[in-house]
Every structure is written in C-alpha cells, then in structure tokens.
Short mmCIF file of C-alpha atoms in Angstrom, two decimals:
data_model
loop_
_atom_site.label_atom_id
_atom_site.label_comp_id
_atom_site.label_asym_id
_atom_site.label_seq_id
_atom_site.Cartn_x
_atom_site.Cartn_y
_atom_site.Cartn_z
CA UNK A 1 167.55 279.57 -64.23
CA UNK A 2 163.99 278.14 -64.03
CA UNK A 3 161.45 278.19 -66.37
CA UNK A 4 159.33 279.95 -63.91
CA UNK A 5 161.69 282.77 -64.50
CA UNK A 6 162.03 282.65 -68.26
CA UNK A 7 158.06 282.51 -68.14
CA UNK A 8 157.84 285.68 -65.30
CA UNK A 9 160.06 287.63 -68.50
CA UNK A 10 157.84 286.10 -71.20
CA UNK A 11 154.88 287.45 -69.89
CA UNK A 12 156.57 291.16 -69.03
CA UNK A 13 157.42 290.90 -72.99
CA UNK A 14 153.71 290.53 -74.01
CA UNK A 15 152.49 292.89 -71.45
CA UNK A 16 154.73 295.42 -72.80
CA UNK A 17 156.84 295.96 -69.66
CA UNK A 18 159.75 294.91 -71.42
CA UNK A 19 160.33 295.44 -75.23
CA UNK A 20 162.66 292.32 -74.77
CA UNK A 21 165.64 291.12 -72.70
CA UNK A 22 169.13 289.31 -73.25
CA UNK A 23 170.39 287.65 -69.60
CA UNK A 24 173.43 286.30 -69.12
CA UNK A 25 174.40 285.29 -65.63
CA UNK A 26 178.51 283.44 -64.43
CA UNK A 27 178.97 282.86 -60.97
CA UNK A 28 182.76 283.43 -60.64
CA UNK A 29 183.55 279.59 -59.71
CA UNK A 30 182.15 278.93 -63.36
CA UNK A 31 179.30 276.61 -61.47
CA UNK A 32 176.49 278.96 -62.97
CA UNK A 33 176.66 279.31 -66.81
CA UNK A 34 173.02 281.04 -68.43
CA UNK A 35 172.34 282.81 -71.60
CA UNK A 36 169.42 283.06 -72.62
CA UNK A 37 167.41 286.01 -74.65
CA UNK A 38 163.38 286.40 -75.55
CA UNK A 39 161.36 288.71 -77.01
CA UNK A 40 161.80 290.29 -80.91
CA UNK A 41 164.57 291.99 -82.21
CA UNK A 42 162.57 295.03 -83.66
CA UNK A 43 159.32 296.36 -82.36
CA UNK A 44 158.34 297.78 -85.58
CA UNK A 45 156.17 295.75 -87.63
CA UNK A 46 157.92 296.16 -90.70
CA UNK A 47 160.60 294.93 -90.17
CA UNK A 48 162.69 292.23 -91.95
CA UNK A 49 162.89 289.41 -91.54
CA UNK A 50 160.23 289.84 -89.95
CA UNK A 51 159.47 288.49 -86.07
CA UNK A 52 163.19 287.85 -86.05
CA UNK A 53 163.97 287.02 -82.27
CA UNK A 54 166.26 288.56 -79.86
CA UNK A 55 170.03 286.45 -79.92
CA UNK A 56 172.36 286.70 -77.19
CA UNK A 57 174.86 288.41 -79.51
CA UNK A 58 172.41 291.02 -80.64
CA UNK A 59 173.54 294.35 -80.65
CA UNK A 60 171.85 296.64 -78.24
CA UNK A 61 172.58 300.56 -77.79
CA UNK A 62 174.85 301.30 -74.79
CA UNK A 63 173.23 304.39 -73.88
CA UNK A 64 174.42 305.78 -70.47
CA UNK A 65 176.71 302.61 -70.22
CA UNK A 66 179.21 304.34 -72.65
CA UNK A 67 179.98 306.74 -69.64
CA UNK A 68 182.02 304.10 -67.23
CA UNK A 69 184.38 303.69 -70.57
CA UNK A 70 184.20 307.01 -70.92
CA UNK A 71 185.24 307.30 -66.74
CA UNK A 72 187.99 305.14 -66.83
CA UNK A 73 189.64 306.44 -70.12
CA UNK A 74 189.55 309.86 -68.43
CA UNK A 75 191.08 308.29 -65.43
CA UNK A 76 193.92 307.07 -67.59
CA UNK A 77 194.44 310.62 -68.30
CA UNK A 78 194.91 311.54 -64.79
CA UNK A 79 196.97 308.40 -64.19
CA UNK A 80 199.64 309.17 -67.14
CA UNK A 81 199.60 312.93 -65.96
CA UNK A 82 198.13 314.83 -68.24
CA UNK A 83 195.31 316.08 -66.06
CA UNK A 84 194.65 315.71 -62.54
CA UNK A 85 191.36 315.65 -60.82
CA UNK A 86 191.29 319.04 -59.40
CA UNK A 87 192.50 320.61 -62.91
CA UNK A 88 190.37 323.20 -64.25
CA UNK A 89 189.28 322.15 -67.66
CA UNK A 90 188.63 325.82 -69.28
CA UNK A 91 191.38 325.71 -71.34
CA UNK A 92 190.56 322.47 -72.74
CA UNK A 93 186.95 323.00 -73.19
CA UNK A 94 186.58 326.51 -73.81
CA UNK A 95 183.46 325.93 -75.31
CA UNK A 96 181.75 324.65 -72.03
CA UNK A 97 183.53 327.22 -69.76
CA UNK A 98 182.07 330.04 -71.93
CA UNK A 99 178.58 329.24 -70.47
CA UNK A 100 176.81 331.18 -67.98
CA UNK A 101 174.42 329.87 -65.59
CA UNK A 102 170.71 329.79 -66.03
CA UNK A 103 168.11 330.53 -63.11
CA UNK A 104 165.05 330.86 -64.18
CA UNK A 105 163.27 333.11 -66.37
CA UNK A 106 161.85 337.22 -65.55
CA UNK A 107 158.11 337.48 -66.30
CA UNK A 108 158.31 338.87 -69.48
CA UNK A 109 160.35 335.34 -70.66
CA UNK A 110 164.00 336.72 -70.59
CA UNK A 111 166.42 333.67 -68.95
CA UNK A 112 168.18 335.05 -65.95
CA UNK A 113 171.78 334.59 -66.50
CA UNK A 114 174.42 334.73 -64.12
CA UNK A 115 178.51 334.81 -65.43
CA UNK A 116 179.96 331.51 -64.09
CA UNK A 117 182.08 332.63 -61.42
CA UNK A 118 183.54 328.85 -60.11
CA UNK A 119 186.41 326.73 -61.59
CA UNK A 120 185.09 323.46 -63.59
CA UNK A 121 187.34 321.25 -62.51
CA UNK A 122 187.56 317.65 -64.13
CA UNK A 123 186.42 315.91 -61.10
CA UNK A 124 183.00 317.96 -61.47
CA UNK A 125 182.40 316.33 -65.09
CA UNK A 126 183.05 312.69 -63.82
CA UNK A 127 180.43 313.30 -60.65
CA UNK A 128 177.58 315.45 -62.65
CA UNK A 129 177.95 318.42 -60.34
CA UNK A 130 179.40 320.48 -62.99
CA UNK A 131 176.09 322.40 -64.06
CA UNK A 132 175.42 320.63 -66.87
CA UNK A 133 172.32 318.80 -67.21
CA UNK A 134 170.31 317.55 -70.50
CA UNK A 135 167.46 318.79 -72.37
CA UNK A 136 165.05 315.77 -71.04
CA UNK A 137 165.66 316.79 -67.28
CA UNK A 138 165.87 320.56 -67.06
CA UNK A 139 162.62 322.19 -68.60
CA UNK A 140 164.09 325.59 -68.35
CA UNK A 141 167.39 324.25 -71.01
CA UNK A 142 164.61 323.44 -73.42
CA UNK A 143 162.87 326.90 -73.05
CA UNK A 144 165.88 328.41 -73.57
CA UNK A 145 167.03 326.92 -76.37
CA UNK A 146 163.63 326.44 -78.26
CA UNK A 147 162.35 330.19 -77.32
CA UNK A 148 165.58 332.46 -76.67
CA UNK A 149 168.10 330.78 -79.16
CA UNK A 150 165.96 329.40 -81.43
CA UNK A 151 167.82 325.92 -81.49
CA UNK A 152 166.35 322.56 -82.39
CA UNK A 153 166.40 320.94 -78.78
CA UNK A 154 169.14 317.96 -78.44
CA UNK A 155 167.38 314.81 -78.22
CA UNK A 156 168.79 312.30 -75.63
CA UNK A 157 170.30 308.84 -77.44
CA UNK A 158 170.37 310.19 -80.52
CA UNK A 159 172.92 308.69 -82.53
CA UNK A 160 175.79 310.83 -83.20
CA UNK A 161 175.04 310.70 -87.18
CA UNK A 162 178.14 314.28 -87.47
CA UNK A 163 177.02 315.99 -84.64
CA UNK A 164 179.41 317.01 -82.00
CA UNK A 165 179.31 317.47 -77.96
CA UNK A 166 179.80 321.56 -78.53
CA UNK A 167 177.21 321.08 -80.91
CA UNK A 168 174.66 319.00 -78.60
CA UNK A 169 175.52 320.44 -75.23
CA UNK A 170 176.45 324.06 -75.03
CA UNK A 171 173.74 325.43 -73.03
CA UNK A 172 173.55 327.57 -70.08
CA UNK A 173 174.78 325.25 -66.48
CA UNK A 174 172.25 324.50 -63.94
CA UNK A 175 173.75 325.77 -61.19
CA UNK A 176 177.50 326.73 -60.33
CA UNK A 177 180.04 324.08 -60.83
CA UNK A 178 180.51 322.30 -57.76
CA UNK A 179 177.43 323.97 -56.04
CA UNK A 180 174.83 321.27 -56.99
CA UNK A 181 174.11 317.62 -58.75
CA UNK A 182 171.74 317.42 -62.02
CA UNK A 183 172.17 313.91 -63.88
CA UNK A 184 173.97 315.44 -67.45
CA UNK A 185 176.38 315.50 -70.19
CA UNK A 186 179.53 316.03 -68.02
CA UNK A 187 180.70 312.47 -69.11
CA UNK A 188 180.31 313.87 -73.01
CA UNK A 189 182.67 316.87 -72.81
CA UNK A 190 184.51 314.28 -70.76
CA UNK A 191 185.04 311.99 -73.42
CA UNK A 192 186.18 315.28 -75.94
CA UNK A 193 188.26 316.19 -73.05
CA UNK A 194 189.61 312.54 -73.42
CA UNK A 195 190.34 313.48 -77.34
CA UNK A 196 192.12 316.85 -76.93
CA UNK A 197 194.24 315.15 -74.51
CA UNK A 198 195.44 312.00 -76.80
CA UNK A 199 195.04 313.62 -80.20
CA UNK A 200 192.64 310.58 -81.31
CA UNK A 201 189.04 310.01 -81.39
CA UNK A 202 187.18 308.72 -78.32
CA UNK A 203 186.35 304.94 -80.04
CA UNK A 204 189.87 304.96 -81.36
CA UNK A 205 191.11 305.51 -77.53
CA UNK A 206 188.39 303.26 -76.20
CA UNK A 207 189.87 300.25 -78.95
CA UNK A 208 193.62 300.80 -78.11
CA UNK A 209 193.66 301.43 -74.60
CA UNK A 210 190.67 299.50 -72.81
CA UNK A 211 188.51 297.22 -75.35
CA UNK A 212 191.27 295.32 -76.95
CA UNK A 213 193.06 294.90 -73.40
CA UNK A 214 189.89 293.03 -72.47
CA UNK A 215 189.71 291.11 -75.90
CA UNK A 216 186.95 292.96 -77.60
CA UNK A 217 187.41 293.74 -81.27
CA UNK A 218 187.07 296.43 -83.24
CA UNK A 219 183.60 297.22 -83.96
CA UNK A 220 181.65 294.78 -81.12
CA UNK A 221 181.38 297.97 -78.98
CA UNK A 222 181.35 300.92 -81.20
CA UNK A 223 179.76 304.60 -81.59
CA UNK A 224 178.98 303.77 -85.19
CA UNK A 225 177.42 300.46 -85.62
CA UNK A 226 176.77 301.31 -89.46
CA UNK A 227 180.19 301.40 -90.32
CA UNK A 228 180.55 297.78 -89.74
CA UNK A 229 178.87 295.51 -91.82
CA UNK A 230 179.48 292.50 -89.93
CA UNK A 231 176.91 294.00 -87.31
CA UNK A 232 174.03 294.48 -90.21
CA UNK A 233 171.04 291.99 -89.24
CA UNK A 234 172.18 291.69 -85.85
CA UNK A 235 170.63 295.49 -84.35
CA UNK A 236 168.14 296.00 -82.74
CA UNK A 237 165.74 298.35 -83.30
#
C-alpha cells in the first residue's frame, strides 16, 4: 500500500471518521502481503496504558459478523439432517413462535396485535424475513416494550454479560413470517436453534465444528473475551 493511503486513513482517524482501523490485504498468489493498523486502541481518555495504539492482533468486537458463523453452523444442521430449510421451527423455539405480530398502535396507545397465522420456517431466520426485527430499527418494538410491557429496551451489541436470546428478543414480529424483510435477530434464535439441536453451547459448536477446522484456537474468536486472560490488554474499547 502507499503512504498516500496510510495518510488518506490517518487523517479520517483525526477527523473522527474513523475511531481507528486494522487492514490486512493477501492477494491469493501471495504477491501482495499488508498489515498494517493506526489509530488508538481505546477512545476513552482514561485509559491505560494510556495512548496505547491499535496492533494488528487487537481484538475487535465481531458484531453482525458473528451471524455468517452463526449461518453456516445452522447449515451444518441441515446438512447432517436434523433440520431442513423449509422446517418449521415452533417446536424448537417455542418462545419465538408464541409471538404475535405488531401493526401499529390505536389512538388511545394500545399495540394492534394480530395472532401469527404463518409457519416460521428456518429458512425465514437465515434471510431476516421472519418478522423479527431489533429495538434500534423498529420504533414501534421500543414503544411497546418501554410503554405496554414495561421492559428495559434491548440494546444492540451489548455484550451477552447472562442474558439470553428469549430474554433479549421476544417481542411482537414485524410483519408475518415470510410476508416481509426487516434487518433483525433471526440469526440469534438461529444460533439457540443451533444449541437445542447439538445439546452444546453456540461457542462450544463454533470451536469444534468450524474455528478449529480453520486453525483458530480457543478463545481468538469468542462470545466472552473476559474469560480469557490471554486477551486482557489486547481489547479494544
């Protein structure tokens, strides 16, 4: 890469356009070999050590990432025959089939709710047109939940710190399964779909079955950094 590059990203950093950035780039002839990272490894001023940079082996949240994993371990499921695409997944996830639909709200502030009346099938999880969407992108989910139910309102990328996906994401569908797309937490009761089905927890399944096939070890892609404390010093914030 050119410094002109590295100095384009430099100056995004102290613009705050970017908080920071770790490239890597391999061209698949193994011609084109870059790492390089820049900006600070916490934004928060007190942290310690203090001004520490960005390292190519810093460890960065996954966010939305984890849900590719979470795809293909799913897919393993359907390719072992447990669970097809077209299966519906009610009696795996009662939880989520229990929920009605939500369309709005009467004038007086009662939610208009409508029995779901279509199969959620697995393939509607892995392509978000199962109804569910999240808190940050459905303004009527947050009304519902903060005004009807009284519920502290899921935040988005929280860390899991005990909760679970029943916990986090039973709330009233979007629309009827299959009858719409919203951007949601279909991959999460995917990935406690993924657990029923194997009798182990998702990282567990993740390790055994797809990280350590790639040669990833335990802990360098994990739902619970904290447990490991190889990875203290090396988050960032």
């Amino acid at each position: 890469m050119t410094p002109e590059f590295e100095s384009t990203v430099q100056k995004a950093i102290e613009n705050d356009v970017l908080p920071g950035a770790v490239m890597l780039v391999r061209s698949k002839d193994g011609k084109l070999n870059y790492t390089h990272s820049l900006g600070p490894l916490s934004l928060s001023p007190s942290s310690s050590p203090a001004n520490s940079p960005l390292q190519p082996d810093s460890i960065l949240a996954m966010a939305s990432t984890t849900k590719l994993l979470t795809s293909i371990a799913v897919l393993q499921q359907v390719q072992s025959g447990k669970v097809a695409l077209a299966t519906d997944i009610s009696p795996h996830l009662p939880e989520l089939a229990a929920q009605p639909v939500l369309s709005g709200f009467t004038p007086d502030g009662q939610p208009i709710l409508s029995p779901r009346t279509e199969p959620i099938l697995l393939k509607h999880l892995l392509t978000h047109s199962s109804g569910c969407s999240y808190t940050w992108n459905n303004p009527d989910v947050v009304t519902y939940l903060t005004t009807i139910t009284n519920k502290t309102v899921p935040v988005p990328l929280t860390p899991v710190g005990g909760s679970t996906v029943p916990e986090r994401c039973s709330y009233p569908l979007s629309f009827q399964p299959g009858k719409g797309w919203v951007y949601g937490s279909g991959l999460d009761w995917a990935g406690l779909l993924v657990e029923r089905l194997s009798g182990v927890k998702l990282e567990v399944y993740l390790q055994d079955n797809i990280l350590s096939v790639l040669g990833i070890k335990r802990g360098e892609i994990t739902f619970y950094p904290a447990r490991y404390d190889a990875l203290d010093g090396r988050r960032a914030e």
